[in-house]
mmCIF file of C-alpha atoms in Angstrom:
data_model
loop_
_atom_site.group_PDB
_atom_site.id
_atom_site.type_symbol
_atom_site.label_atom_id
_atom_site.label_comp_id
_atom_site.label_asym_id
_atom_site.label_seq_id
_atom_site.Cartn_x
_atom_site.Cartn_y
_atom_site.Cartn_z
ATOM 1 C CA UNK A 298 0.000 0.000 0.000
ATOM 2 C CA UNK A 299 1.461 3.305 -1.085
ATOM 3 C CA UNK A 300 0.916 6.462 0.953
ATOM 4 C CA UNK A 301 0.589 9.837 -0.747
ATOM 5 C CA UNK A 302 2.487 12.630 0.998
ATOM 6 C CA UNK A 303 1.447 16.173 0.265
ATOM 7 C CA UNK A 304 4.490 18.440 -0.085
ATOM 8 C CA UNK A 305 3.847 22.098 0.731
ATOM 9 C CA UNK A 306 6.459 24.472 -0.734
ATOM 10 C CA UNK A 307 8.501 26.153 1.985
ATOM 11 C CA UNK A 308 7.703 29.643 0.729
ATOM 12 C CA UNK A 309 3.988 28.931 0.824
ATOM 13 C CA UNK A 310 4.235 27.623 4.368
ATOM 14 C CA UNK A 311 6.092 30.741 5.474
ATOM 15 C CA UNK A 312 3.589 33.037 3.785
ATOM 16 C CA UNK A 313 0.746 31.183 5.472
ATOM 17 C CA UNK A 314 2.400 31.556 8.849
ATOM 18 C CA UNK A 315 3.148 35.279 8.676
ATOM 19 C CA UNK A 316 2.025 38.363 6.879
ATOM 20 C CA UNK A 317 4.721 40.334 5.067
ATOM 21 C CA UNK A 318 3.906 44.050 5.077
ATOM 22 C CA UNK A 319 7.318 45.517 4.224
ATOM 23 C CA UNK A 320 9.447 45.423 1.099
ATOM 24 C CA UNK A 321 13.140 46.424 1.114
ATOM 25 C CA UNK A 322 12.546 48.748 -1.838
ATOM 26 C CA UNK A 323 9.506 50.420 -0.283
ATOM 27 C CA UNK A 324 9.580 54.212 -0.768
ATOM 28 C CA UNK A 325 6.381 55.099 1.060
ATOM 29 C CA UNK A 326 7.807 57.360 3.729
ATOM 30 C CA UNK A 327 6.167 57.584 7.140
ATOM 31 C CA UNK A 328 6.717 60.685 9.218
ATOM 32 C CA UNK A 329 8.553 63.949 8.654
ATOM 33 C CA UNK A 330 9.968 64.871 5.248
ATOM 34 C CA UNK A 331 11.833 67.887 3.862
ATOM 35 C CA UNK A 332 14.082 67.922 6.929
ATOM 36 C CA UNK A 333 16.992 69.928 5.487
ATOM 37 C CA UNK A 334 14.945 72.816 4.082
ATOM 38 C CA UNK A 335 12.976 73.192 7.302
ATOM 39 C CA UNK A 336 16.074 73.087 9.492
ATOM 40 C CA UNK A 337 18.073 75.405 7.227
ATOM 41 C CA UNK A 338 15.370 78.032 7.755
ATOM 42 C CA UNK A 339 15.697 77.560 11.516
ATOM 43 C CA UNK A 340 19.504 77.821 11.428
ATOM 44 C CA UNK A 341 19.530 80.961 9.303
ATOM 45 C CA UNK A 342 16.900 82.681 11.445
ATOM 46 C CA UNK A 343 18.590 81.809 14.746
ATOM 47 C CA UNK A 344 22.107 82.865 13.661
ATOM 48 C CA UNK A 345 21.294 85.953 11.566
ATOM 49 C CA UNK A 346 23.797 88.759 12.186
ATOM 50 C CA UNK A 347 26.070 86.586 14.322
ATOM 51 C CA UNK A 348 29.855 86.653 13.935
ATOM 52 C CA UNK A 349 30.442 83.454 15.870
ATOM 53 C CA UNK A 350 28.874 80.074 15.240
ATOM 54 C CA UNK A 351 29.448 76.664 16.781
ATOM 55 C CA UNK A 352 28.322 73.357 15.325
ATOM 56 C CA UNK A 353 28.996 69.653 15.633
ATOM 57 C CA UNK A 354 29.708 67.146 12.870
ATOM 58 C CA UNK A 355 28.720 63.492 13.136
ATOM 59 C CA UNK A 356 28.990 60.899 10.403
ATOM 60 C CA UNK A 357 28.479 57.299 9.335
ATOM 61 C CA UNK A 358 25.795 56.393 11.863
ATOM 62 C CA UNK A 359 24.677 53.424 9.734
ATOM 63 C CA UNK A 360 23.048 50.774 11.988
ATOM 64 C CA UNK A 361 24.655 52.228 15.140
ATOM 65 C CA UNK A 362 21.356 53.379 16.566
ATOM 66 C CA UNK A 363 22.275 53.170 20.256
ATOM 67 C CA UNK A 364 25.495 55.096 19.725
ATOM 68 C CA UNK A 365 23.622 57.740 17.731
ATOM 69 C CA UNK A 366 21.068 58.100 20.515
ATOM 70 C CA UNK A 367 23.955 58.525 22.970
ATOM 71 C CA UNK A 368 25.457 61.180 20.679
ATOM 72 C CA UNK A 369 22.158 63.068 20.656
ATOM 73 C CA UNK A 370 22.114 63.006 24.455
ATOM 74 C CA UNK A 371 25.723 64.224 24.619
ATOM 75 C CA UNK A 372 25.123 67.014 22.109
ATOM 76 C CA UNK A 373 21.967 68.139 23.899
ATOM 77 C CA UNK A 374 23.965 68.318 27.110
ATOM 78 C CA UNK A 375 26.317 70.931 25.675
ATOM 79 C CA UNK A 376 23.885 73.828 25.380
ATOM 80 C CA UNK A 377 26.234 75.818 23.120
ATOM 81 C CA UNK A 378 25.539 74.484 19.613
ATOM 82 C CA UNK A 379 23.813 76.264 16.744
ATOM 83 C CA UNK A 380 23.280 73.137 14.650
ATOM 84 C CA UNK A 381 24.521 69.633 13.864
ATOM 85 C CA UNK A 382 25.776 68.488 10.457
ATOM 86 C CA UNK A 383 25.543 64.802 9.530
ATOM 87 C CA UNK A 384 28.259 64.040 6.948
ATOM 88 C CA UNK A 385 26.553 61.054 5.341
ATOM 89 C CA UNK A 386 25.749 57.351 5.578
ATOM 90 C CA UNK A 387 22.664 57.376 7.752
ATOM 91 C CA UNK A 388 21.704 54.060 6.182
ATOM 92 C CA UNK A 389 23.752 50.961 5.485
ATOM 93 C CA UNK A 390 21.588 49.417 2.749
ATOM 94 C CA UNK A 391 19.516 52.411 1.603
ATOM 95 C CA UNK A 392 16.361 50.994 3.179
ATOM 96 C CA UNK A 393 13.359 53.022 4.265
ATOM 97 C CA UNK A 394 13.360 51.660 7.810
ATOM 98 C CA UNK A 395 16.974 52.743 8.270
ATOM 99 C CA UNK A 396 16.350 56.324 7.203
ATOM 100 C CA UNK A 397 13.168 56.629 9.246
ATOM 101 C CA UNK A 398 14.709 55.217 12.405
ATOM 102 C CA UNK A 399 17.799 57.434 12.147
ATOM 103 C CA UNK A 400 15.668 60.494 11.374
ATOM 104 C CA UNK A 401 13.536 59.825 14.430
ATOM 105 C CA UNK A 402 16.622 59.568 16.655
ATOM 106 C CA UNK A 403 18.140 62.784 15.287
ATOM 107 C CA UNK A 404 14.829 64.577 15.667
ATOM 108 C CA UNK A 405 15.577 64.346 19.390
ATOM 109 C CA UNK A 406 18.294 66.989 19.019
ATOM 110 C CA UNK A 407 17.609 70.294 20.746
ATOM 111 C CA UNK A 408 19.130 72.152 17.770
ATOM 112 C CA UNK A 409 18.378 71.773 14.051
ATOM 113 C CA UNK A 410 20.395 69.343 11.975
ATOM 114 C CA UNK A 411 21.095 68.862 8.263
ATOM 115 C CA UNK A 412 22.230 65.735 6.443
ATOM 116 C CA UNK A 413 24.527 65.128 3.467
ATOM 117 C CA UNK A 414 24.023 62.031 1.334
ATOM 118 C CA UNK A 415 26.593 59.241 1.746
ATOM 119 C CA UNK A 416 27.488 56.364 -0.562
ATOM 120 C CA UNK A 417 25.539 53.793 1.496
ATOM 121 C CA UNK A 418 22.543 56.124 1.436
ATOM 122 C CA UNK A 419 22.532 55.687 -2.364
ATOM 123 C CA UNK A 420 22.019 51.912 -2.340
ATOM 124 C CA UNK A 421 18.760 50.295 -3.500
ATOM 125 C CA UNK A 422 16.097 53.048 -3.524
ATOM 126 C CA UNK A 423 18.094 55.122 -1.051
ATOM 127 C CA UNK A 424 18.558 58.087 -3.381
ATOM 128 C CA UNK A 425 14.792 58.545 -3.702
ATOM 129 C CA UNK A 426 14.266 58.083 0.029
ATOM 130 C CA UNK A 427 17.008 60.534 0.984
ATOM 131 C CA UNK A 428 15.660 63.151 -1.404
ATOM 132 C CA UNK A 429 12.147 62.782 -0.026
ATOM 133 C CA UNK A 430 13.057 62.717 3.662
ATOM 134 C CA UNK A 431 15.961 65.173 3.670
ATOM 135 C CA UNK A 432 16.050 67.049 0.361
ATOM 136 C CA UNK A 433 18.471 67.993 -2.410
ATOM 137 C CA UNK A 434 21.805 66.216 -2.714
ATOM 138 C CA UNK A 435 23.575 69.598 -3.045
ATOM 139 C CA UNK A 436 22.494 72.498 -0.854
ATOM 140 C CA UNK A 437 23.899 75.492 1.006
ATOM 141 C CA UNK A 438 22.915 77.812 3.819
ATOM 142 C CA UNK A 439 24.285 80.773 5.744
ATOM 143 C CA UNK A 440 24.888 80.466 9.481
ATOM 144 C CA UNK A 441 25.838 83.839 10.889
ATOM 145 C CA UNK A 442 28.441 85.124 8.436
ATOM 146 C CA UNK A 443 29.510 81.640 7.270
ATOM 147 C CA UNK A 444 28.257 80.009 4.076
ATOM 148 C CA UNK A 445 28.092 76.225 4.530
ATOM 149 C CA UNK A 446 28.165 74.424 1.161
ATOM 150 C CA UNK A 447 27.100 70.761 1.306
ATOM 151 C CA UNK A 448 27.883 68.575 -1.701
ATOM 152 C CA UNK A 449 27.229 65.098 -3.026
ATOM 153 C CA UNK A 450 30.623 63.569 -3.853
ATOM 154 C CA UNK A 451 29.586 59.902 -4.182
ATOM 155 C CA UNK A 452 30.439 59.661 -7.889
ATOM 156 C CA UNK A 453 30.898 55.884 -7.886
ATOM 157 C CA UNK A 454 27.276 55.336 -6.860
ATOM 158 C CA UNK A 455 25.897 57.516 -9.659
ATOM 159 C CA UNK A 456 27.864 55.795 -12.439
ATOM 160 C CA UNK A 457 28.323 59.104 -14.284
ATOM 161 C CA UNK A 458 24.574 59.343 -14.974
ATOM 162 C CA UNK A 459 24.792 62.884 -13.661
ATOM 163 C CA UNK A 460 27.700 65.165 -12.712
ATOM 164 C CA UNK A 461 29.108 64.322 -9.273
ATOM 165 C CA UNK A 462 30.456 66.612 -7.920
ATOM 166 C CA UNK A 463 28.123 69.137 -9.534
ATOM 167 C CA UNK A 464 30.436 71.937 -10.638
ATOM 168 C CA UNK A 465 27.523 74.053 -11.836
ATOM 169 C CA UNK A 466 26.195 74.113 -8.285
ATOM 170 C CA UNK A 467 29.632 74.972 -6.904
ATOM 171 C CA UNK A 468 30.129 77.743 -9.467
ATOM 172 C CA UNK A 469 26.733 79.169 -8.502
ATOM 173 C CA UNK A 470 27.820 79.265 -4.870
ATOM 174 C CA UNK A 471 30.931 81.210 -5.852
ATOM 175 C CA UNK A 472 29.276 83.702 -8.177
ATOM 176 C CA UNK A 473 26.164 84.262 -6.043
ATOM 177 C CA UNK A 474 27.889 84.371 -2.674
ATOM 178 C CA UNK A 475 25.457 86.022 -0.220
ATOM 179 C CA UNK A 476 26.167 89.582 0.814
ATOM 180 C CA UNK A 477 25.739 88.686 4.503
ATOM 181 C CA UNK A 478 28.428 85.967 4.355
ATOM 182 C CA UNK A 479 32.151 86.563 4.749
ATOM 183 C CA UNK A 480 33.488 83.020 5.176
ATOM 184 C CA UNK A 481 32.745 79.579 3.784
ATOM 185 C CA UNK A 482 33.019 75.895 4.639
ATOM 186 C CA UNK A 483 32.613 73.037 2.149
ATOM 187 C CA UNK A 484 31.202 69.769 3.510
ATOM 188 C CA UNK A 485 30.927 66.370 1.790
ATOM 189 C CA UNK A 486 30.815 62.667 2.518
ATOM 190 C CA UNK A 487 33.798 61.376 0.517
ATOM 191 C CA UNK A 488 36.772 63.685 0.073
ATOM 192 C CA UNK A 489 39.017 63.726 -3.020
ATOM 193 C CA UNK A 490 41.316 60.741 -3.600
ATOM 194 C CA UNK A 491 38.965 58.261 -1.971
ATOM 195 C CA UNK A 492 37.400 55.473 -4.024
ATOM 196 C CA UNK A 493 33.975 57.158 -4.111
ATOM 197 C CA UNK A 494 35.238 60.445 -5.520
ATOM 198 C CA UNK A 495 35.637 60.934 -9.290
ATOM 199 C CA UNK A 496 39.357 61.527 -9.092
ATOM 200 C CA UNK A 497 39.541 62.346 -12.799
ATOM 201 C CA UNK A 498 38.175 65.745 -11.797
ATOM 202 C CA UNK A 499 39.931 66.073 -8.444
ATOM 203 C CA UNK A 500 42.128 68.955 -9.599
ATOM 204 C CA UNK A 501 39.136 70.775 -11.055
ATOM 205 C CA UNK A 502 37.413 70.334 -7.710
ATOM 206 C CA UNK A 503 40.485 71.760 -5.955
ATOM 207 C CA UNK A 504 40.395 74.833 -8.185
ATOM 208 C CA UNK A 505 36.662 75.383 -7.706
ATOM 209 C CA UNK A 506 36.739 74.926 -3.932
ATOM 210 C CA UNK A 507 39.742 77.242 -3.581
ATOM 211 C CA UNK A 508 37.656 80.004 -5.175
ATOM 212 C CA UNK A 509 35.012 79.901 -2.453
ATOM 213 C CA UNK A 510 35.122 83.339 -0.766
ATOM 214 C CA UNK A 511 36.746 83.238 2.651
ATOM 215 C CA UNK A 512 37.205 79.457 2.582
ATOM 216 C CA UNK A 513 38.080 78.191 6.057
ATOM 217 C CA UNK A 514 38.319 74.421 5.575
ATOM 218 C CA UNK A 515 36.489 71.337 4.276
ATOM 219 C CA UNK A 516 34.892 68.583 6.342
ATOM 220 C CA UNK A 517 34.043 64.995 5.395
ATOM 221 C CA UNK A 518 33.009 61.586 6.657
ATOM 222 C CA UNK A 519 33.293 58.211 4.885
ATOM 223 C CA UNK A 520 36.714 57.043 6.116
ATOM 224 C CA UNK A 521 35.407 56.163 9.622
ATOM 225 C CA UNK A 522 38.548 57.758 11.067
ATOM 226 C CA UNK A 523 39.489 61.141 12.456
ATOM 227 C CA UNK A 524 42.143 62.790 10.370
ATOM 228 C CA UNK A 525 43.306 66.175 9.188
ATOM 229 C CA UNK A 526 44.421 65.956 5.573
ATOM 230 C CA UNK A 527 45.737 68.379 2.995
ATOM 231 C CA UNK A 528 45.093 66.290 -0.138
ATOM 232 C CA UNK A 529 46.197 68.916 -2.652
ATOM 233 C CA UNK A 530 49.036 70.504 -0.705
ATOM 234 C CA UNK A 531 47.395 73.893 -1.207
ATOM 235 C CA UNK A 532 46.798 74.835 2.413
ATOM 236 C CA UNK A 533 43.137 73.744 2.439
ATOM 237 C CA UNK A 534 42.583 71.271 5.268
ATOM 238 C CA UNK A 535 39.982 68.479 5.198
ATOM 239 C CA UNK A 536 38.774 67.359 8.615
ATOM 240 C CA UNK A 537 37.587 63.749 8.601
ATOM 241 C CA UNK A 538 34.938 62.689 11.126
ATOM 242 C CA UNK A 539 34.938 59.246 12.742
ATOM 243 C CA UNK A 540 31.986 56.910 12.400
ATOM 244 C CA UNK A 541 29.621 57.200 15.349
ATOM 245 C CA UNK A 542 30.555 53.737 16.649
ATOM 246 C CA UNK A 543 33.830 55.291 17.819
ATOM 247 C CA UNK A 544 31.702 57.591 19.978
ATOM 248 C CA UNK A 545 33.081 60.945 18.899
ATOM 249 C CA UNK A 546 32.079 64.065 17.010
ATOM 250 C CA UNK A 547 33.807 67.165 15.660
ATOM 251 C CA UNK A 548 33.165 70.440 17.455
ATOM 252 C CA UNK A 549 33.744 73.452 15.217
ATOM 253 C CA UNK A 550 33.758 77.102 16.244
ATOM 254 C CA UNK A 551 34.163 79.910 13.705
ATOM 255 C CA UNK A 552 34.568 83.533 14.796
ATOM 256 C CA UNK A 553 36.499 86.694 13.942
ATOM 257 C CA UNK A 554 39.729 85.097 15.178
ATOM 258 C CA UNK A 555 39.489 82.164 12.750
ATOM 259 C CA UNK A 556 38.236 78.707 13.594
ATOM 260 C CA UNK A 557 38.824 75.794 15.932
ATOM 261 C CA UNK A 558 38.081 72.122 15.177
ATOM 262 C CA UNK A 559 38.232 69.645 18.035
ATOM 263 C CA UNK A 560 37.436 65.924 18.221
ATOM 264 C CA UNK A 561 35.214 65.320 21.229
ATOM 265 C CA UNK A 562 34.680 61.855 22.705
ATOM 266 C CA UNK A 563 31.406 61.043 24.450
#
């Protein structure tokens, strides 16, 4: 006597046992959007007419949610910041849940924050999610008398489909430099001569950045290490921020005497 055994495909059994309501490429954002534009307005209003500003830089928070929450607590405890700049890589895989969770943690800051896109933020549908939640890949704002120019430098992720870095944007910042600004800072995720940067145009980037009125320095993330580099030997320093897992941030003060950049452990 032969017995018939019904074989149920594994996938069908799993689907019967649980309901899947999330897809890794989902772009339906829940919660706040347009973060950068809203916070830029807050920064510019709060610092208008000031000749001294102080801000913190954090970077590469990807999947380090507890450490990021601790950073927020440490930054809130200072009481002397005007804003926080995130230098890229909020997400590790470009997934909606990553962006939303990190946004919700950073929304706990007492001061406004802005975010630059990182190479991991570009994965999967990350570019669309970043643009919807945070805003343009290239943007600038004026804090006190300092113009802060934030740029997408993740050329490898864009496969030359569009210009990265966008020299038209940078030229616009030079030619239309605001009358109320006297100094400038250029911020990015990946600095020149890293694997993400289009190093075929590195020297063009050097020339363009050096023309920024009152340039003080550049700041970047990506390398997961703190360093002070002078990649072009032209006197322009690039301050690299550690990943948040190392539990540190950069504290930057700019005033009439120049600037100070300090790595602060928390």
